[in-house]
Structure formats: structure tokens, C-alpha cells
Short mmCIF file of C-alpha atoms in Angstrom, two decimals:
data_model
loop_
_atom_site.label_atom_id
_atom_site.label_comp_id
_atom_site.label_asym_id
_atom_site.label_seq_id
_atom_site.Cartn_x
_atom_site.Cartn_y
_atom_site.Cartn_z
CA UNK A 82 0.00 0.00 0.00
CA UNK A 83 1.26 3.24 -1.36
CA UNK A 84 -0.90 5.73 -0.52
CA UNK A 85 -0.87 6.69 -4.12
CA UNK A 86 -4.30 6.01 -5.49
CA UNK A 87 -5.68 6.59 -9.11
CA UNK A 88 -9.02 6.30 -10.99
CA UNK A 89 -10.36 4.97 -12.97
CA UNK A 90 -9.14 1.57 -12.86
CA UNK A 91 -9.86 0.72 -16.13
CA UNK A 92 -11.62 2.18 -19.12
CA UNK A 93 -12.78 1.68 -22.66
CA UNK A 94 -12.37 4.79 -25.16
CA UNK A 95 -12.95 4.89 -29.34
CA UNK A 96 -10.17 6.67 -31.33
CA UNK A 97 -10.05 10.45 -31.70
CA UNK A 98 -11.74 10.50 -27.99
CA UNK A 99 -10.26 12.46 -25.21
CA UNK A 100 -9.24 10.83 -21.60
CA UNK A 101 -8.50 12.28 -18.37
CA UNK A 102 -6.90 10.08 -15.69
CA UNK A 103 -6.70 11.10 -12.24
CA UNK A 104 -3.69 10.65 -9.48
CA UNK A 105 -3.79 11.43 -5.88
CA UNK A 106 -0.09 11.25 -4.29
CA UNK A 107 0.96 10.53 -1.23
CA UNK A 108 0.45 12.89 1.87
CA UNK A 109 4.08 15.48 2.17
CA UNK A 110 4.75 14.12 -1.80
CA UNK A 111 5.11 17.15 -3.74
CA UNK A 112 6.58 15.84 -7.15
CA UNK A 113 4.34 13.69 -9.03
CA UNK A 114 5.86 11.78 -12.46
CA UNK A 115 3.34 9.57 -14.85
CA UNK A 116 4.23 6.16 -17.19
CA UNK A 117 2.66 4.53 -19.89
CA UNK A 118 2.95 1.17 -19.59
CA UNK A 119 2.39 -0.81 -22.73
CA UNK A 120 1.56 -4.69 -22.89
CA UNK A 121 5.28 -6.73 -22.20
CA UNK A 122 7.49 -3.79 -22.02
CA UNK A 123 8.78 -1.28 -18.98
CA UNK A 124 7.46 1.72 -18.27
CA UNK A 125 8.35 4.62 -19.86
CA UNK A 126 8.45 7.86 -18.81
CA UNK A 127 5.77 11.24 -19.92
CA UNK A 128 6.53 13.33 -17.55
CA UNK A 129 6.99 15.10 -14.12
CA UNK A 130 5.58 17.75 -12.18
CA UNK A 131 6.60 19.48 -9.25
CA UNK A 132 4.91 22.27 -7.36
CA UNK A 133 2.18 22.37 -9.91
CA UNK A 134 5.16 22.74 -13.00
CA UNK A 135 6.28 20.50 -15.10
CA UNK A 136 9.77 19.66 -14.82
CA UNK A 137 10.74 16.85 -17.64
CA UNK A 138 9.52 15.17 -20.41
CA UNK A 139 9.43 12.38 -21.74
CA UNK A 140 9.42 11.40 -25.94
CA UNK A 141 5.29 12.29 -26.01
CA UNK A 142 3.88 14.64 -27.94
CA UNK A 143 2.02 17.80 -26.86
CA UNK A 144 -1.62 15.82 -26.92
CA UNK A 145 -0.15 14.18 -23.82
CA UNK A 146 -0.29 16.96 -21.15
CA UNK A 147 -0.83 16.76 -17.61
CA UNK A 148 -1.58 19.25 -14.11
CA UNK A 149 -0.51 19.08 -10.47
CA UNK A 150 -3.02 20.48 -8.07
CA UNK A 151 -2.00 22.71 -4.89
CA UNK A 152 -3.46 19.67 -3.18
CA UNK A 153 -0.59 17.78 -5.38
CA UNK A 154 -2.68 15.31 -6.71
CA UNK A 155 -2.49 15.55 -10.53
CA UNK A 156 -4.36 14.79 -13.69
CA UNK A 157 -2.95 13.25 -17.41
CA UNK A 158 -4.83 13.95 -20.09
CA UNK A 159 -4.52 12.61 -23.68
CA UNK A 160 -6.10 14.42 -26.68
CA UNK A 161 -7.25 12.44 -30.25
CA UNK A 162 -6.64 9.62 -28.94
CA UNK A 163 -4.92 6.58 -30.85
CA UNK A 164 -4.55 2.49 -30.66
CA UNK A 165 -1.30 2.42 -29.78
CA UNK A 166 -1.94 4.58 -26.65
CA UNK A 167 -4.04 1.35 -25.21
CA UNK A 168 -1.62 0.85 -22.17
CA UNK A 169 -1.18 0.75 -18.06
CA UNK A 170 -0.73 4.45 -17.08
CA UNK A 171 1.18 4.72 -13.92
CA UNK A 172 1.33 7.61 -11.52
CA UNK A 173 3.84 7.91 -9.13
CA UNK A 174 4.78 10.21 -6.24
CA UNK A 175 7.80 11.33 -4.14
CA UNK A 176 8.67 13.51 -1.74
CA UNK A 177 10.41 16.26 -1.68
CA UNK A 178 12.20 17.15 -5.13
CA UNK A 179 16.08 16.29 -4.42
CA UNK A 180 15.51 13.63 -2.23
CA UNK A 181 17.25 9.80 -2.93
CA UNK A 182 14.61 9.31 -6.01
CA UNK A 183 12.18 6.44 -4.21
CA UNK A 184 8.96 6.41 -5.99
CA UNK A 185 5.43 5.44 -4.73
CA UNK A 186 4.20 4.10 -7.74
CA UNK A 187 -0.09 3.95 -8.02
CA UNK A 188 -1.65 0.36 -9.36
CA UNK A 189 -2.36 2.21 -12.57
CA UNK A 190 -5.40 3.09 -14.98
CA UNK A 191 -5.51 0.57 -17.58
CA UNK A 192 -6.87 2.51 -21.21
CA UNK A 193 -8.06 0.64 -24.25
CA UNK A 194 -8.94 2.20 -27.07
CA UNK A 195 -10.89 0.96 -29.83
CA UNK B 298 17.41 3.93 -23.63
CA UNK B 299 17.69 1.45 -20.57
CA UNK B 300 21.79 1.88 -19.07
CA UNK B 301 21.19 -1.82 -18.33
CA UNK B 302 21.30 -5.55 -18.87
CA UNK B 303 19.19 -7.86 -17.53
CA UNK B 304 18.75 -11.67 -18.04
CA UNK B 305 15.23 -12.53 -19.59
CA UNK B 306 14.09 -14.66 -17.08
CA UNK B 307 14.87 -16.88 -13.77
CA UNK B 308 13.48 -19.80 -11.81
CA UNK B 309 14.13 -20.14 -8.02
CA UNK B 310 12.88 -22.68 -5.80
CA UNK B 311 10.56 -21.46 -2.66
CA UNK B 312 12.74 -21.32 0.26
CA UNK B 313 16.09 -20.84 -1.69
CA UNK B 314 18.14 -17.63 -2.56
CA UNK B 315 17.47 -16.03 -5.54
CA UNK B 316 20.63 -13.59 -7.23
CA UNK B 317 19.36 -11.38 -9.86
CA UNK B 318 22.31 -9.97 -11.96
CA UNK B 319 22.85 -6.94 -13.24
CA UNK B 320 25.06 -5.34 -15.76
CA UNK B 321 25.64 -1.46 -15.94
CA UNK B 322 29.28 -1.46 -17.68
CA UNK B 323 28.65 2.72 -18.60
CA UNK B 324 27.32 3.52 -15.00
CA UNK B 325 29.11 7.13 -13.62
CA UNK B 326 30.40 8.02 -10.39
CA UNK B 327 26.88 9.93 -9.51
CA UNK B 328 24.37 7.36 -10.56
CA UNK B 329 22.58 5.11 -7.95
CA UNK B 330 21.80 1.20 -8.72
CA UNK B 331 17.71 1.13 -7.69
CA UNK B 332 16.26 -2.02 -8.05
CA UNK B 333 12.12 -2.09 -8.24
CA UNK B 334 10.07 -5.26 -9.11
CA UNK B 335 6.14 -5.07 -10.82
CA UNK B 336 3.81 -7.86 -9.44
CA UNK B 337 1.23 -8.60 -12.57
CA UNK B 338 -1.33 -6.54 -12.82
CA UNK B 339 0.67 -3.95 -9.67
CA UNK B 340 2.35 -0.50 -9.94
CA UNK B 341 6.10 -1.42 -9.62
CA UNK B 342 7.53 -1.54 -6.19
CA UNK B 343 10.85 0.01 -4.73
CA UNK B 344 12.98 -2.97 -3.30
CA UNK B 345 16.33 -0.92 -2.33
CA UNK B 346 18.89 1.31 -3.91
CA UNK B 347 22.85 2.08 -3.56
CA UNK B 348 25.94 4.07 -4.84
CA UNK B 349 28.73 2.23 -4.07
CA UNK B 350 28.51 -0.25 -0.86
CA UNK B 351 26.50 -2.84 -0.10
CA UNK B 352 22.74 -2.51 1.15
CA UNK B 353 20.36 -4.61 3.05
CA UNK B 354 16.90 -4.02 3.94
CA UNK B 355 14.01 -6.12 4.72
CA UNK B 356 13.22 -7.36 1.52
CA UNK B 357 16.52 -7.58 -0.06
CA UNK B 358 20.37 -7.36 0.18
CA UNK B 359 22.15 -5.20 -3.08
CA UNK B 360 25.72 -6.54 -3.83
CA UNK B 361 27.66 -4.01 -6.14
CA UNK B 362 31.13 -4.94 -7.55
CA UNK B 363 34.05 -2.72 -6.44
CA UNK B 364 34.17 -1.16 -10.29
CA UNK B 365 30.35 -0.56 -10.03
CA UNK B 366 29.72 -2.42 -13.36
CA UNK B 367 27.71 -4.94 -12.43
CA UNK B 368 25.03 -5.85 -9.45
CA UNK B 369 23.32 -8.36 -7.57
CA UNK B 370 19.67 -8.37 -5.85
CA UNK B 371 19.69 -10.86 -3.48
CA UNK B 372 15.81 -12.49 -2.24
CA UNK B 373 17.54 -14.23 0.83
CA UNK B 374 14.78 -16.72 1.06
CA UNK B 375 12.27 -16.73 -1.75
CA UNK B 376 8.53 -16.77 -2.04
CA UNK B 377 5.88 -17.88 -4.04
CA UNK B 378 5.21 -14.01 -3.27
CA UNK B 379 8.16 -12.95 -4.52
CA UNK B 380 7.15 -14.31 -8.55
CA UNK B 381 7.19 -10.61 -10.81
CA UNK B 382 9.32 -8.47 -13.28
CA UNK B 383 12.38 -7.38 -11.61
CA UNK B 384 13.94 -4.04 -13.13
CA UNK B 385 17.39 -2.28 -12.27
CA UNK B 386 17.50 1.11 -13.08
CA UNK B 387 20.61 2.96 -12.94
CA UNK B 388 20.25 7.34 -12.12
CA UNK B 389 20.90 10.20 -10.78
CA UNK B 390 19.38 9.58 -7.34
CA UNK B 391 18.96 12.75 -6.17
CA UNK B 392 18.16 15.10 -9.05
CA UNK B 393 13.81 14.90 -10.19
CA UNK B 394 15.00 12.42 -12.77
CA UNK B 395 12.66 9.98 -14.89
CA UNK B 396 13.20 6.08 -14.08
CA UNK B 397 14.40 4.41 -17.46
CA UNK B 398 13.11 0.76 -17.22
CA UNK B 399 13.60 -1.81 -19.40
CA UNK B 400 12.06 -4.70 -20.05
CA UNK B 401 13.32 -6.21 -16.71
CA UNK B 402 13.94 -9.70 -14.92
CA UNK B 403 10.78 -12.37 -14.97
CA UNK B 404 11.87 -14.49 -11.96
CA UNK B 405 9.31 -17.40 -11.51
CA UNK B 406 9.27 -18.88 -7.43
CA UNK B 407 8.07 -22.22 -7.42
CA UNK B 408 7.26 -24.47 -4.99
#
């Protein structure tokens, strides 16, 4: 158990839809970081926010954006959406920006698009 | 890309040791060794991390060799539990820095 909770858990979207996924972090975790995780591989990194900014980026393009809440929980949202975005989004948390790089990883939002 | 090499897969016995290896030949002096592991169908887990010396905690021990190119994560006594992907990521521990994974360690605990 994490503490890092996301929703939904799964969901079922057509191509050229729109998706928002939805992260709450960790209590004290003010850096949040999200992952796509596609069928058989690693997760790979979108990218990173910390007090409500986003700090790095991953190789996404711009219909992949994201926000961090004063509350830090945090939001990804994907625009004209595609097959090949049909993956395990991760989000995961952290404290403080500069500390030893642990991550509190979420159990994910699993997208398919059809 | 991923900064390191990972065998495909492993099989331990329940109750044995199980020694994931490791290889990070272009590591530099600043990057960190983290090991996580990702339970099917679980967000990935932190198991441990280290720079240079040896670490234990309660899940695992983390063996790196004197030239820090290579590793070991060490299950002491493995568990059915213990079955998942097992991914070493090599980075800068301390800067907001991404995780690069790559396609990891399957180790399969059998009884």
C-alpha cells in the first residue's frame, strides 16, 4: 500500500476520444511523475511535475499533457486519442524534489482504445 | 534507452536464494543502482537502492562490484510471493529524474 491512489481503474475509449486520468499522491509528496505502460514492455516515462510545473519530459507529444493540483494530486490527459496509446498508465509520487529518487508508484489506470 | 542488462528470465525454488544480476558497464560516479520489481497486474515496487557499498533491507540485500559495473539483488529466502518483473534502473538519485526501465527480470518462485 502506497498511498498513491488513481481512478479509474480501467476504461474503454474509441479513437479520436479524449481521456483524463486522475492521481492522488501521497500525503508530504510534492513531485508527481506519470508512465505509460504498454503490454510486455517497462514503463516509460511522460513526464513530471513538481509544485504544480512541469519539470521533464518524456518522448510524447504535446496531446499528452498533464496538471498538479496545490493539493498535489495531478491529472494526465490525452487528446485524439490513438490504438497504440491502449496501455497501463502509472502515476507515481515522491517527496520532496532532491531527495534519494524512491517512488510510490499507483496500481495504474488501464486505457483501451478501440 | 535502458543503461542496463538484464537476463530474460529466472526460476528459483521457494525457500532458496534467488541472485538477480545486473550489468551497468557505462554507470558514472553519480548514478545510484535502484532495483524495483512489478507484481502482474501492480504499480512497480521500490525494493532498495545504492551508490557504491553494499545494502540490506528487509526485503533484499544489493551486492555491487568494487568497479560498479555490475550488481546483484539478493531475495535471501524466496517466495511464491516474490514471482514478478524485476527491473534495475541505474540514475541520478537525487536530481527529479525519470526512471528508465527496461524490459526487466521475470523471476518465476516455485514451490
Amino acid at each position: 500500500e502506497t498511498g498513491v491512489t488513481q481512478s479509474p481503474t480501467h476504461l474503454i475509449k474509441t479513437r479520436g476520444q479524449q481521456v483524463t486520468l486522475r492521481c492522488s499522491s501521497q500525503s508530504g509528496h510534492n513531485t508527481v511523475s506519470w508512465y505509460q505502460q504498454a503490454l510486455g514492455q517497462g514503463p516509460q516515462f511522460i513526464f513530471q511535475y513538481y509544485r504544480e510545473e512541469e519539470n521533464g519530459r518524456g518522448n510524447f507529444p504535446p496531446r499528452f499533457s498533464g496538471l498538479q493540483f496545490p493539493n498535489y494530486s495531478s491529472e494526465l490527459n490525452v487528446n485524439a486519442l490513438e490504438l497504440d496509446d491502449s496501455a497501463l498508465y502509472l502515476c507515481a509520487s515522491r517527496p520532496l524534489a532532491g531527495s534519494t529518487g524512491e517512488l510510490f508508484f499507483g496500481e495504474g489506470s488501464r486505457l483501451t482504445v478501440l | 534507452d535502458a543503461k542496463t542488462t538484464q537476463p530474460t528470465s529466472m526460476d528459483c525454488a521457494e525457500g532458496r536464494a534467488a541472485n538477480l544480476p545486473c550489468n551497468h558497464s557505462t554507470i558514472s560516479g553519480n548514478e545510484y543502482v535502484y532495483w524495483y520489481r512489478q507484481i502482474h497486474s501492480q504499480g512497480p515496487q521500490y525494493i532498495i537502492h545504492g551508490l557504491k557499498n553494499n545494502e540490506t533491507n528487509e526485503m533484499a540485500s544489493l551486492i555491487i562490484t568494487e568497479d560498479r559495473k555490475s550488481s546483484t539483488l539478493i531475495l535471501p529466502h524466496a517466495t511464491l510471493r516474490d514471482t514478478a518483473v524485476y527491473y534495475c534502473i541505474v540514475i541520478i538519485g537525487q536530481a527529479g529524474t525519470a526512471l528508465i526501465f527496461g524490459k526487466g527480470t521475470t523471476l518465476s518462485v516455485s514451490s
